[in-house]
Amino acid sequence: MSPGSYNGGAVVAMIGKNCVAIASDKRFGVQMQTIGTEFSKVFPVTEKSYVGLPGLTTDTQTLQEIFRFKANMYKLREEREIEPRTLSKLVSSTLYERRWGPYFVHPLVAGLDKNNQPFICAMDLIGCITETCDFVVGGTSEENLFGICESVWEPDLEPEDLFETISQALLCSIDRDCFAGWGAVVHVITPERVITRTLKSRMD
Amino acid sequence: MNFVPTALEFDTYGQNGQNGGVPTSLYFDPYDNNGGTALGLSGEDYSIVASDTRQSSGFDIYSRCDQKATKLTENSVLALGGFRADGRSLTKRIIQRMEWYRHAHEKEMSFRAISQLLSVTLYSRRFFPYYAFSLLGGLDENGKGVVCSFDSVGSYHDEPSCVVGSGSALMQSFVDNQIAFHNQQVNNEPISLEKAIRIVKDSFDGVAERDIYTGDSLDIFIITRDGVTTEQYPLRKD
Amino acid sequence: METNIIPRKGGFNFDNYKRNLFLEQKGLTLPKVTKTGTTIVGALFKDGVVLGADTRATGGSIVQDKDIIKISYIAPNIYCCGAGTAADTLFTTALISSQLELHRLTTGRQSRFNSAETMLKQLLFRHQGHIGAALILGGYDINGPVLAHIYPHGSSEHHPYITMGSGSLAAVSVLETRWTKNLERQDAIDMVKDAVEAGIFNDLGSGSNVNLVVIEKNKTESLREYSKPTPHHPKNCDYKYKRGTTAILKESIKDLVVVTDGEAMDIS
């Protein structure tokens, strides 16, 4: 047992054509026991950038507050919203600062920058950034997500098609992971709107 | 893998005399994991067994052309993941027992008989198991495709699709989605053999991208009423 | 939260250390960090130095990143390959490169290889090997081309050809066979490429592409994806789902305000 799989959870982010999507399961558990079914691990930081924080729930919540605070301070100081790439560096340096007493999270950042260019990245628990142009995954269902995303993801998906792809990838992955599941939520971020959908999934 | 067959290892408590100098631990670890992934799929009148050909340990590649799947009869193929030495020894033993059966009964073993044989063979080593995860694909007595997956001590059951080995977590969700249509509201036409083979290839391509122990080449065994045919497909070699 | 509200001056934060130690003593295993798993190579040639690296990052047996850049910028005339804990190599090289940039702005002179090497090894030695960065540093300054490796504990040595990481055993066989004094530029590039490819194919921790950096007098060339020895298969099937495949319980749409009138001032 590791702190990273104590509460369980799965988050995935994907790039589409001028859009990004980020999705999470909704289980909150303590080892094998499910405590809550309305706990999404994805949080908005600005209108067009979201951060996913699967991992130990106490750290998920602490970090969510820290990033909200830091992003607000950035906005006050700079008089502009933080860009997703800048946000990823903020997350990364916050984690590396605690190199020898890390938070047990596997953060994902997804968003559109000021030119509406898609950006996604993932990090390990000490802030090593993996930036890709296809998909990133995190949480206890990481392996399941890697496998299915590698096969079903394709470039230049329209927002509605990206929604289907990310939803199918997430739902099938959490079905094979006993620490994640119990509902899922997907955010599709386009230049015009953010579409948030709650998915129907197995509740076991 | 580590053998300490001749010398007993005294741990520090033993040496310090805190335990009266009695040996308190014996280090004996005869198992290794040689990686590799095997996939079994069954349709109405076919079944497919596919496995990659990489054999590895740690960060080393031992072989790029090690066949993990073996044709047993005209309607059954056995694939093994886990510890290769146990896998080979188990395959050899099953083939031997099948030959005795042939001499005793003057016929080939049926698929169901082979799966039961494999199960009891694995269970015979309940307290010193073969570290092998088996997958038996073939056609049952009615010509219907079946795939059975086994744990290392012989528990087994039929599944429409199953994956064993190092890439099993990566591949299983994808196969659930594409073969069993899990979580899909609109799609449920049965998969043709030809399409199933293409899905098998793509699923191994995907796993070879992300699992370091899967790669080099793919052996696909296709089992139909006409017997077993094989196909090779190249995978990543890095 | 207090510690997060007061701006920190930098340096590491040990607030969670005791908690994590407690969890470890309770029997919880700490999660794996991303390792580069790496083949990194450097070699001197007639009038410069070539650095080479693969592009795979692993976490356990899973490939975390297929196209990570392991050759970091230190100064315009100095680059550094990193092996070991990915975050450590990236942050260590970024820290030193920033200090050197400030030093250049103060002195108005080109950075010296020895400065970079000393700063890196002193940082690593100060942390007693806990920063898991194994580095190959290559550069060209007033003393000509130089190549050194720096171990996580802070020792360093100068050599004409070097390889590190889990693929170093495969790569060194190529270097030992083919390196000679005064290699031509192209021969050195080919040799380093082949050495990294040996690591890519024969070591499971290394993979994907070969990145190179060639540093010569007043000229640095970065050759990304110099070789792509493992082409990606095109897919055999189409996996685009029909719209409406996924069952939805609830939907909410947040329309964003799109400014179309006038141009916003660019303040980035």
XYZ file of C-alpha atoms in Angstrom:
710
model
C 0.000 0.000 0.000
C 1.299 3.415 -0.910
C -0.043 6.869 0.022
C -0.746 7.391 -3.685
C -3.271 4.545 -3.704
C -4.724 5.041 -0.218
C -7.730 7.036 -1.461
C -7.644 6.091 -5.150
C -8.661 8.079 -8.204
C -8.077 8.566 -11.903
C -7.564 11.670 -14.014
C -6.918 11.952 -17.757
C -6.444 14.929 -20.071
C -6.447 14.982 -23.887
C -5.814 17.466 -26.662
C -8.272 17.896 -29.540
C -8.599 20.358 -32.390
C -8.459 23.807 -30.707
C -9.747 22.258 -27.506
C -8.691 20.235 -24.501
C -10.558 17.868 -22.231
C -9.843 16.785 -18.671
C -11.789 14.090 -16.851
C -11.799 12.477 -13.441
C -13.585 9.741 -11.532
C -15.674 10.711 -8.495
C -14.821 8.083 -5.885
C -13.474 9.078 -2.507
C -12.384 5.999 -0.629
C -10.211 4.867 2.230
C -8.384 1.804 0.951
C -11.092 -0.684 -0.101
C -13.985 1.215 1.485
C -15.866 3.845 -0.504
C -16.737 6.916 1.574
C -18.066 9.344 -1.011
C -19.123 9.376 -4.642
C -19.076 13.092 -5.432
C -15.374 13.836 -5.214
C -13.942 15.014 -8.519
C -10.172 15.478 -8.536
C -10.266 18.216 -11.189
C -10.407 21.877 -10.165
C -10.672 25.051 -12.231
C -7.845 27.529 -11.645
C -8.838 30.090 -14.278
C -11.685 30.094 -16.791
C -9.672 28.124 -19.315
C -7.171 26.164 -17.243
C -7.872 23.237 -14.971
C -5.682 21.204 -12.665
C -6.225 17.528 -11.832
C -4.798 16.277 -8.538
C -5.232 12.512 -8.106
C -3.409 11.054 -5.122
C -3.712 11.263 -1.329
C -6.931 13.240 -0.756
C -5.576 15.343 2.125
C -2.800 16.530 -0.192
C -5.204 16.980 -3.105
C -7.259 19.380 -1.023
C -4.276 21.196 0.515
C -2.712 21.726 -2.899
C -5.981 22.827 -4.457
C -6.120 25.640 -1.893
C -2.432 26.495 -2.396
C -2.844 26.740 -6.161
C -6.029 28.781 -5.834
C -4.142 31.146 -3.535
C -1.055 31.343 -5.737
C -3.060 31.820 -8.945
C -5.056 34.624 -7.275
C -1.841 36.285 -6.076
C -0.480 36.013 -9.608
C -3.621 37.709 -10.942
C -3.365 40.559 -8.432
C 0.330 41.095 -9.101
C 0.279 40.744 -12.872
C -3.248 41.982 -13.606
C -3.887 39.050 -15.928
C -4.942 35.418 -15.705
C -2.212 32.801 -15.356
C -1.472 30.874 -18.553
C -1.658 27.065 -18.360
C 2.057 26.690 -19.151
C 2.937 29.170 -16.396
C 0.549 27.353 -14.087
C 2.363 24.090 -14.783
C 5.682 25.691 -13.772
C 4.026 27.029 -10.614
C 2.752 23.548 -9.749
C 6.109 21.996 -10.585
C 8.191 24.362 -8.441
C 5.714 24.086 -5.552
C 6.201 20.313 -5.628
C 9.980 20.342 -6.086
C 10.315 22.709 -3.145
C 9.171 19.722 -1.105
C 11.642 17.347 -2.735
C 12.279 15.550 0.571
C 8.819 15.726 2.039
C 6.601 15.511 -1.017
C 2.844 15.795 -1.396
C 1.508 12.474 -2.682
C -0.187 13.690 -5.825
C 0.236 13.151 -9.534
C -0.865 16.516 -10.968
C -2.206 17.162 -14.452
C -2.666 20.594 -15.982
C -4.942 21.222 -18.981
C -6.077 24.434 -20.589
C -6.092 26.852 -23.478
C -3.539 29.672 -23.510
C -4.213 33.292 -24.498
C -4.055 32.372 -28.192
C -6.406 29.435 -27.513
C -3.608 26.951 -28.173
C -4.198 23.705 -26.242
C -1.788 22.770 -23.465
C -1.655 19.645 -21.323
C 1.010 18.224 -19.039
C 1.504 15.756 -16.217
C 3.959 15.685 -13.353
C 5.341 13.159 -10.902
C 5.050 13.850 -7.171
C 8.228 15.952 -7.114
C 7.368 18.112 -10.113
C 9.047 16.544 -13.155
C 6.935 17.905 -16.037
C 5.872 15.674 -18.928
C 4.416 17.881 -21.650
C 2.807 16.078 -24.570
C 0.678 16.877 -27.602
C -1.660 13.889 -27.219
C -2.772 12.792 -23.724
C -1.602 12.592 -20.114
C -2.893 10.364 -17.325
C -2.571 10.045 -13.569
C -3.864 8.232 -10.503
C -4.329 4.615 -9.540
C -5.751 3.744 -12.993
C -2.647 5.150 -14.687
C -1.653 1.900 -16.395
C -5.181 1.148 -17.633
C -5.474 4.697 -18.972
C -2.087 4.599 -20.714
C -3.031 1.441 -22.585
C -6.444 2.514 -23.803
C -5.469 6.131 -24.597
C -2.487 4.948 -26.630
C -4.895 3.047 -28.895
C -8.046 5.196 -29.055
C -6.617 8.728 -29.086
C -6.210 10.352 -32.478
C -5.189 13.879 -33.499
C -7.547 16.761 -34.359
C -10.716 15.511 -32.679
C -13.580 18.034 -32.574
C -14.835 18.873 -29.053
C -17.775 16.433 -29.257
C -15.580 13.601 -30.579
C -12.916 14.365 -27.982
C -15.617 14.072 -25.324
C -16.553 10.567 -26.513
C -12.909 9.444 -26.683
C -11.892 10.725 -23.245
C -15.104 9.426 -21.650
C -14.737 5.932 -23.099
C -11.060 5.808 -22.103
C -11.815 6.876 -18.542
C -14.898 4.683 -18.029
C -13.223 1.501 -19.267
C -10.091 2.204 -17.212
C -11.906 2.787 -13.926
C -13.969 -0.372 -14.450
C -10.718 -2.349 -14.095
C -9.423 -0.413 -11.082
C -11.057 -1.115 -7.720
C -9.716 2.147 -6.224
C -11.388 4.382 -8.818
C -14.841 4.721 -10.334
C -18.273 5.467 -8.879
C -19.118 8.088 -11.490
C -17.039 10.385 -13.637
C -16.982 14.009 -14.735
C -15.566 15.448 -17.971
C -14.691 19.068 -18.789
C -14.219 20.001 -22.449
C -12.577 23.408 -22.788
C -13.051 25.262 -26.086
C -12.333 28.933 -26.881
C -16.063 29.743 -26.588
C -17.297 27.593 -23.714
C -16.522 24.993 -21.097
C -18.768 21.937 -21.311
C -19.009 19.904 -18.110
C -20.743 16.540 -18.238
C -21.373 13.940 -15.570
C -21.149 10.439 -16.974
C -23.217 7.390 -16.244
C -20.940 4.634 -15.041
C -20.916 1.405 -13.084
C -21.306 2.119 -9.379
C -19.282 -0.806 -8.028
C 16.335 -14.503 -9.206
C 18.606 -15.650 -6.435
C 19.752 -19.057 -5.344
C 21.443 -19.706 -2.044
C 21.190 -23.489 -2.108
C 24.354 -24.489 -0.217
C 24.970 -21.955 2.548
C 22.485 -20.952 5.183
C 22.408 -17.205 5.626
C 22.639 -15.993 9.199
C 21.042 -12.644 9.730
C 22.572 -10.049 12.028
C 20.546 -11.211 15.023
C 21.907 -14.688 14.587
C 25.495 -13.479 14.293
C 25.203 -11.286 17.349
C 24.101 -14.266 19.300
C 20.854 -12.564 20.291
C 18.987 -15.550 18.988
C 21.443 -18.050 20.349
C 23.336 -18.153 17.049
C 20.503 -20.071 15.463
C 19.941 -19.354 11.764
C 16.776 -17.280 11.684
C 16.358 -16.708 7.977
C 17.085 -18.639 4.818
C 17.163 -16.571 1.666
C 15.793 -18.554 -1.236
C 14.129 -16.805 -4.149
C 13.882 -19.083 -7.148
C 11.495 -16.865 -9.148
C 11.973 -14.144 -11.733
C 9.593 -12.265 -13.991
C 10.535 -12.314 -17.643
C 7.811 -9.927 -18.833
C 5.777 -10.244 -21.988
C 2.071 -9.993 -22.646
C -0.427 -12.508 -24.034
C -3.964 -11.815 -25.208
C -6.815 -14.238 -25.822
C -10.047 -13.414 -27.634
C -12.992 -15.610 -28.497
C -15.701 -15.147 -31.101
C -18.665 -17.274 -32.248
C -16.551 -19.640 -34.350
C -12.968 -18.574 -33.743
C -10.550 -17.712 -31.062
C -7.277 -15.814 -31.168
C -4.219 -16.173 -28.958
C -1.511 -13.550 -29.417
C 1.713 -12.927 -27.536
C 4.804 -10.802 -27.973
C 8.227 -12.416 -28.341
C 10.383 -10.384 -25.955
C 11.974 -12.145 -23.002
C 13.551 -9.853 -20.455
C 14.648 -9.337 -16.872
C 15.361 -6.049 -15.131
C 16.523 -3.680 -17.848
C 18.000 -6.448 -20.046
C 16.545 -8.138 -23.103
C 17.295 -11.877 -23.033
C 15.588 -12.766 -26.311
C 13.712 -10.999 -29.088
C 12.221 -14.184 -30.560
C 10.943 -16.204 -27.633
C 7.576 -17.757 -28.422
C 5.327 -17.571 -25.388
C 2.401 -19.302 -27.123
C 2.425 -22.973 -28.151
C 0.012 -24.880 -30.335
C -1.115 -27.935 -28.340
C -3.711 -29.481 -30.686
C -5.654 -28.484 -33.783
C -8.063 -26.563 -31.554
C -6.094 -25.288 -28.593
C -3.211 -22.909 -28.044
C -1.507 -22.220 -24.698
C 0.197 -18.911 -23.862
C 2.158 -18.193 -20.689
C 3.306 -15.081 -18.905
C 5.427 -14.656 -15.787
C 8.573 -16.751 -15.146
C 9.761 -18.221 -18.442
C 11.547 -21.274 -17.018
C 8.351 -22.335 -15.238
C 6.347 -21.563 -18.366
C 8.535 -23.794 -20.524
C 8.593 -26.582 -17.995
C 4.822 -26.418 -17.597
C 4.257 -26.502 -21.374
C 6.564 -29.499 -21.675
C 4.742 -31.318 -18.930
C 1.316 -30.628 -20.465
C 2.486 -31.862 -23.879
C 3.876 -35.007 -22.259
C 0.601 -35.720 -20.457
C -1.299 -35.107 -23.698
C 0.813 -37.714 -25.416
C 0.124 -40.280 -22.679
C -3.583 -39.513 -23.074
C -3.304 -40.076 -26.833
C -1.659 -43.471 -26.318
C -4.180 -44.478 -23.648
C -7.340 -43.318 -25.417
C -6.339 -43.204 -29.081
C -7.670 -39.681 -29.526
C -6.579 -36.073 -28.980
C -7.534 -34.326 -25.777
C -10.491 -31.960 -26.118
C -10.185 -28.293 -25.189
C -12.103 -28.805 -21.941
C -9.940 -31.774 -20.989
C -6.773 -29.766 -21.558
C -8.002 -26.873 -19.428
C -8.823 -29.270 -16.592
C -5.419 -30.954 -16.982
C -3.695 -27.589 -16.800
C -5.665 -26.659 -13.704
C -4.809 -29.842 -11.783
C -1.176 -29.639 -12.893
C -0.923 -26.107 -11.503
C -2.701 -27.083 -8.288
C -0.369 -30.041 -7.792
C 2.256 -27.429 -7.009
C 0.012 -25.484 -4.621
C 2.804 -24.800 -2.108
C 5.682 -24.327 -4.558
C 3.775 -22.935 -7.536
C 4.762 -22.566 -11.124
C 5.121 -18.778 -11.399
C 3.232 -18.793 -14.667
C 0.019 -17.085 -15.705
C -1.646 -19.234 -18.329
C -4.109 -18.485 -21.038
C -5.675 -21.269 -23.052
C -7.526 -20.384 -26.233
C -9.399 -22.713 -28.559
C -12.724 -24.170 -29.647
C -15.011 -26.191 -27.401
C -16.819 -29.414 -28.341
C -19.483 -27.375 -30.232
C -16.904 -25.436 -32.233
C -17.473 -22.246 -30.265
C -14.518 -20.006 -29.417
C -13.405 -20.134 -25.769
C -10.596 -18.527 -23.832
C -9.687 -19.623 -20.300
C -7.380 -17.699 -18.018
C -5.588 -19.346 -15.099
C -3.858 -18.029 -12.028
C -0.577 -19.583 -10.907
C -2.271 -22.230 -8.722
C -4.904 -23.435 -11.175
C -8.027 -21.369 -10.615
C -9.582 -20.801 -14.030
C -12.656 -19.563 -15.812
C -13.946 -18.796 -19.309
C -13.806 -15.231 -20.512
C -14.700 -13.596 -23.834
C -11.335 -11.873 -23.706
C -8.418 -11.934 -21.329
C -4.901 -10.612 -21.024
C -2.011 -11.978 -18.960
C 1.536 -10.772 -18.378
C 3.359 -7.485 -17.870
C 1.073 -5.385 -20.074
C -2.213 -6.855 -18.843
C -3.376 -3.701 -17.029
C -2.659 -1.599 -20.094
C -4.433 -3.846 -22.554
C -7.416 -5.135 -20.589
C -9.453 -1.896 -20.564
C -8.956 -1.398 -24.277
C -10.040 -4.944 -25.078
C -13.098 -4.592 -22.792
C -14.051 -1.502 -24.737
C -13.395 -2.736 -28.262
C -14.348 -6.423 -28.034
C -16.992 -6.493 -25.277
C -18.213 -2.904 -25.986
C -18.188 -1.948 -22.313
C -19.637 1.529 -21.693
C -20.761 1.912 -25.311
C -24.448 2.685 -25.792
C -24.700 2.398 -29.566
C -22.164 -0.152 -30.770
C -22.616 -3.905 -30.410
C -22.314 -5.689 -33.731
C -20.292 -8.909 -33.344
C -16.668 -8.551 -34.409
C -15.523 -10.373 -37.520
C -12.349 -12.456 -37.307
C -10.577 -10.110 -39.690
C -11.419 -7.040 -37.588
C -10.510 -8.849 -34.367
C -7.027 -9.511 -35.757
C -6.620 -5.826 -36.554
C -7.707 -4.866 -33.021
C -5.211 -7.376 -31.600
C -2.394 -5.766 -33.589
C -3.356 -2.263 -32.480
C -3.659 -3.271 -28.855
C -0.130 -4.720 -28.897
C 1.185 -1.616 -30.689
C -0.287 0.497 -27.901
C 1.100 -1.649 -25.099
C 4.555 -1.857 -26.741
C 4.631 1.964 -26.692
C 4.144 2.145 -22.928
C 5.250 -1.171 -21.367
C 9.010 -1.616 -21.508
C 8.721 -5.419 -21.218
C 6.523 -5.832 -24.316
C 7.859 -5.537 -27.853
C 10.002 -6.923 -30.691
C 7.441 -9.069 -32.498
C 3.924 -10.461 -32.194
C 2.815 -14.062 -32.782
C -0.881 -14.402 -33.564
C -2.483 -17.860 -33.446
C -5.900 -18.005 -35.118
C -7.973 -21.044 -34.162
C -10.948 -21.964 -36.368
C -12.675 -25.206 -37.358
C -10.048 -25.570 -40.103
C -7.248 -25.706 -37.541
C -4.619 -23.282 -36.310
C -2.977 -20.674 -38.520
C -0.284 -18.235 -37.425
C 0.654 -14.711 -38.356
C 3.611 -12.512 -37.393
C 3.524 -8.772 -36.858
C 6.492 -6.518 -36.024
C 6.448 -4.428 -32.806
C 8.744 -1.727 -31.404
C 12.239 -2.964 -30.669
C 13.363 -0.307 -28.158
C -1.382 27.284 5.404
C 0.705 29.916 7.139
C 3.910 28.806 5.490
C 2.272 29.178 2.105
C 1.055 32.702 2.691
C 4.412 34.090 3.806
C 6.505 34.323 0.626
C 9.411 31.908 0.872
C 12.953 32.923 0.106
C 13.741 29.705 -1.749
C 15.424 26.486 -0.744
C 13.803 23.214 0.168
C 10.788 22.861 2.443
C 10.800 19.973 4.917
C 7.302 20.511 6.395
C 5.957 17.171 5.183
C 9.138 15.231 5.947
C 8.136 14.018 9.410
C 4.640 13.099 8.283
C 5.980 11.077 5.369
C 8.554 9.364 7.564
C 5.740 8.411 9.928
C 3.728 6.968 7.041
C 6.792 5.051 5.878
C 7.297 3.591 9.351
C 3.620 2.580 9.344
C 4.512 0.349 6.428
C 3.393 2.485 3.505
C 5.732 2.396 0.540
C 6.510 5.779 -0.946
C 5.483 6.217 -4.610
C 8.020 5.956 -7.406
C 9.383 9.098 -8.986
C 9.993 9.436 -12.718
C 13.449 8.198 -13.662
C 15.181 9.016 -16.887
C 16.387 5.413 -17.170
C 18.654 6.773 -19.832
C 21.471 6.385 -22.249
C 23.493 9.612 -22.340
C 26.717 10.001 -24.275
C 29.351 12.691 -24.826
C 32.468 12.689 -26.973
C 35.201 15.137 -27.928
C 36.176 15.531 -31.569
C 38.737 17.597 -33.484
C 37.264 20.991 -32.736
C 34.282 20.517 -30.484
C 32.140 18.227 -28.416
C 29.001 16.192 -29.190
C 26.388 15.327 -26.580
C 23.706 12.720 -27.209
C 20.710 11.325 -25.336
C 17.683 9.101 -25.806
C 14.191 10.480 -25.053
C 12.458 7.942 -22.776
C 11.423 8.623 -19.169
C 10.159 5.693 -17.105
C 8.216 5.241 -13.878
C 8.675 1.597 -12.891
C 8.050 -0.484 -16.022
C 5.854 2.174 -17.673
C 7.068 4.747 -20.182
C 6.003 8.078 -18.669
C 7.322 10.307 -21.439
C 8.293 9.239 -24.963
C 9.933 12.513 -25.937
C 11.664 14.041 -22.930
C 14.587 16.392 -23.563
C 17.539 15.178 -21.510
C 20.135 17.630 -22.871
C 19.662 20.823 -20.871
C 20.887 24.295 -21.681
C 23.453 25.589 -19.175
C 24.941 28.475 -21.169
C 25.169 29.256 -24.909
C 28.492 27.382 -24.984
C 27.717 24.702 -22.360
C 25.092 21.945 -22.358
C 24.431 19.129 -19.933
C 22.977 15.612 -20.285
C 21.155 14.262 -17.239
C 20.483 10.742 -15.974
C 18.790 9.586 -12.788
C 15.768 11.171 -11.095
C 14.219 13.285 -13.854
C 13.075 16.155 -11.614
C 16.523 16.415 -10.001
C 18.402 16.638 -13.311
C 15.984 19.232 -14.702
C 15.867 21.476 -11.621
C 19.600 21.223 -10.899
C 20.604 22.234 -14.416
C 17.966 25.004 -14.525
C 19.236 26.434 -11.229
C 22.865 26.513 -12.323
C 22.021 27.888 -15.763
C 20.115 30.752 -14.125
C 23.030 31.554 -11.815
C 25.426 31.532 -14.776
C 23.141 33.845 -16.756
C 23.227 36.379 -13.900
C 26.997 35.954 -13.698
C 27.334 36.681 -17.438
C 25.168 39.780 -17.097
C 27.394 40.989 -14.246
C 30.758 40.249 -15.855
C 29.883 40.582 -19.542
C 31.997 37.522 -20.324
C 31.333 34.079 -21.727
C 30.642 31.443 -19.075
C 33.575 29.168 -18.297
C 33.152 25.400 -18.333
C 34.919 25.173 -14.977
C 32.406 27.549 -13.353
C 29.492 25.400 -14.445
C 31.236 22.192 -13.418
C 32.245 23.524 -9.997
C 28.815 24.994 -9.273
C 27.087 21.746 -10.198
C 29.425 19.513 -8.196
C 29.329 21.781 -5.155
C 25.531 21.783 -5.215
C 25.464 17.992 -5.498
C 28.137 17.469 -2.838
C 26.287 19.790 -0.464
C 23.276 17.477 -0.699
C 25.388 14.346 -0.097
C 24.038 12.332 -3.031
C 20.373 12.835 -2.157
C 19.893 14.818 -5.373
C 19.885 11.917 -7.806
C 21.460 13.639 -10.797
C 24.214 11.971 -12.840
C 25.406 14.470 -15.414
C 27.567 14.711 -18.506
C 28.690 18.272 -18.992
C 30.071 19.398 -22.338
C 31.216 22.819 -23.446
C 33.636 24.986 -25.400
C 35.350 27.959 -23.754
C 38.724 29.714 -23.992
C 40.429 26.416 -23.128
C 38.825 24.632 -26.085
C 36.356 21.739 -25.985
C 35.860 20.003 -22.611
C 33.807 17.077 -21.419
C 33.191 15.938 -17.834
C 30.902 13.667 -15.912
C 29.527 14.534 -12.495
C 28.181 11.873 -10.139
C 25.280 12.471 -7.710
C 27.686 12.695 -4.759
C 29.595 15.553 -6.408
C 32.697 13.918 -7.863
C 33.706 14.843 -11.385
C 36.236 13.724 -13.957
C 37.286 14.907 -17.408
C 37.406 12.317 -20.187
C 37.467 12.419 -23.993
C 34.373 10.213 -24.235
C 31.776 9.411 -21.601
C 28.507 7.548 -21.212
C 26.149 7.294 -18.232
C 22.760 5.861 -17.331
C 21.280 2.374 -17.507
C 22.176 2.078 -21.215
C 25.823 3.002 -20.660
C 27.026 -0.603 -20.946
C 25.577 -0.875 -24.428
C 26.755 2.599 -25.449
C 30.320 2.256 -24.141
C 30.982 -0.696 -26.447
C 30.430 1.607 -29.434
C 32.608 4.353 -27.980
C 35.452 1.991 -27.056
C 35.450 0.575 -30.585
C 35.200 3.782 -32.549
C 36.566 6.750 -30.628
C 39.951 8.071 -31.754
C 41.780 11.346 -31.273
C 40.852 14.157 -33.675
C 37.652 12.613 -35.021
C 35.953 14.538 -37.813
C 32.706 16.320 -36.860
C 30.407 14.010 -38.856
C 32.233 10.873 -37.660
C 31.774 11.994 -34.050
C 28.070 12.693 -34.616
C 27.575 9.269 -36.228
C 29.455 7.530 -33.422
C 27.425 9.242 -30.681
C 24.188 8.509 -32.562
C 25.108 4.823 -32.860
C 26.113 4.685 -29.180
C 22.753 6.115 -28.079
C 20.928 3.762 -30.462
C 22.779 0.818 -28.897
C 21.310 1.948 -25.577
C 17.844 2.497 -27.074
C 17.665 -1.037 -28.479
C 19.510 -3.060 -25.839
C 18.478 -1.329 -22.630
C 14.805 -1.369 -21.653
C 15.163 1.873 -19.682
C 16.126 3.787 -22.822
C 14.067 4.298 -25.963
C 12.423 6.460 -28.631
C 14.616 9.022 -30.432
C 18.162 10.380 -30.420
C 18.722 14.052 -29.567
C 22.146 15.597 -30.175
C 23.880 18.864 -29.365
C 27.136 19.816 -31.117
C 29.192 22.546 -29.451
C 32.049 24.194 -31.340
C 33.904 27.483 -31.102
C 31.233 30.244 -31.171
C 28.681 27.803 -32.572
C 26.205 25.480 -30.902
C 23.869 23.316 -32.923
C 20.941 21.478 -31.377
C 19.841 18.468 -33.435
C 16.486 17.326 -32.062
C 15.286 13.944 -33.287
C 18.544 13.483 -35.198
C 17.544 9.854 -35.526
C 14.136 8.210 -35.086
C 15.045 4.526 -35.089
C 11.634 3.281 -33.918
C 8.911 4.445 -36.307
C 5.323 4.406 -35.059
C 2.949 1.958 -36.759
C -0.111 3.487 -38.401
C -3.286 2.143 -36.787
C -5.007 -0.868 -38.362
C -8.500 0.237 -37.273
C -10.422 3.484 -36.803
C -11.310 4.099 -33.162
C -13.356 7.264 -33.529
C -16.575 6.760 -31.544
C -20.013 7.641 -32.854
C -21.383 10.696 -31.076
C -23.791 9.628 -28.360
C -21.792 6.508 -27.471
C -21.303 7.626 -23.864
C -24.257 7.867 -21.477
C -24.567 11.291 -19.849
C -26.370 12.068 -16.580
C -25.952 15.845 -16.382
C -24.595 18.623 -18.534
C -23.680 22.208 -17.730
C -22.240 24.691 -20.186
C -20.329 27.789 -19.163
C -20.128 30.285 -22.001
C -16.946 32.319 -21.991
C -16.859 35.971 -22.918
C -15.026 36.307 -26.212
C -13.580 39.770 -26.712
C -13.869 40.608 -30.398
C -14.034 44.389 -30.219
C -10.639 46.120 -30.251
C -7.299 44.542 -29.411
C -6.190 43.744 -25.922
C -2.845 45.138 -24.848
C -0.146 42.454 -24.835
C 1.504 42.647 -21.466
C 3.241 39.265 -21.462
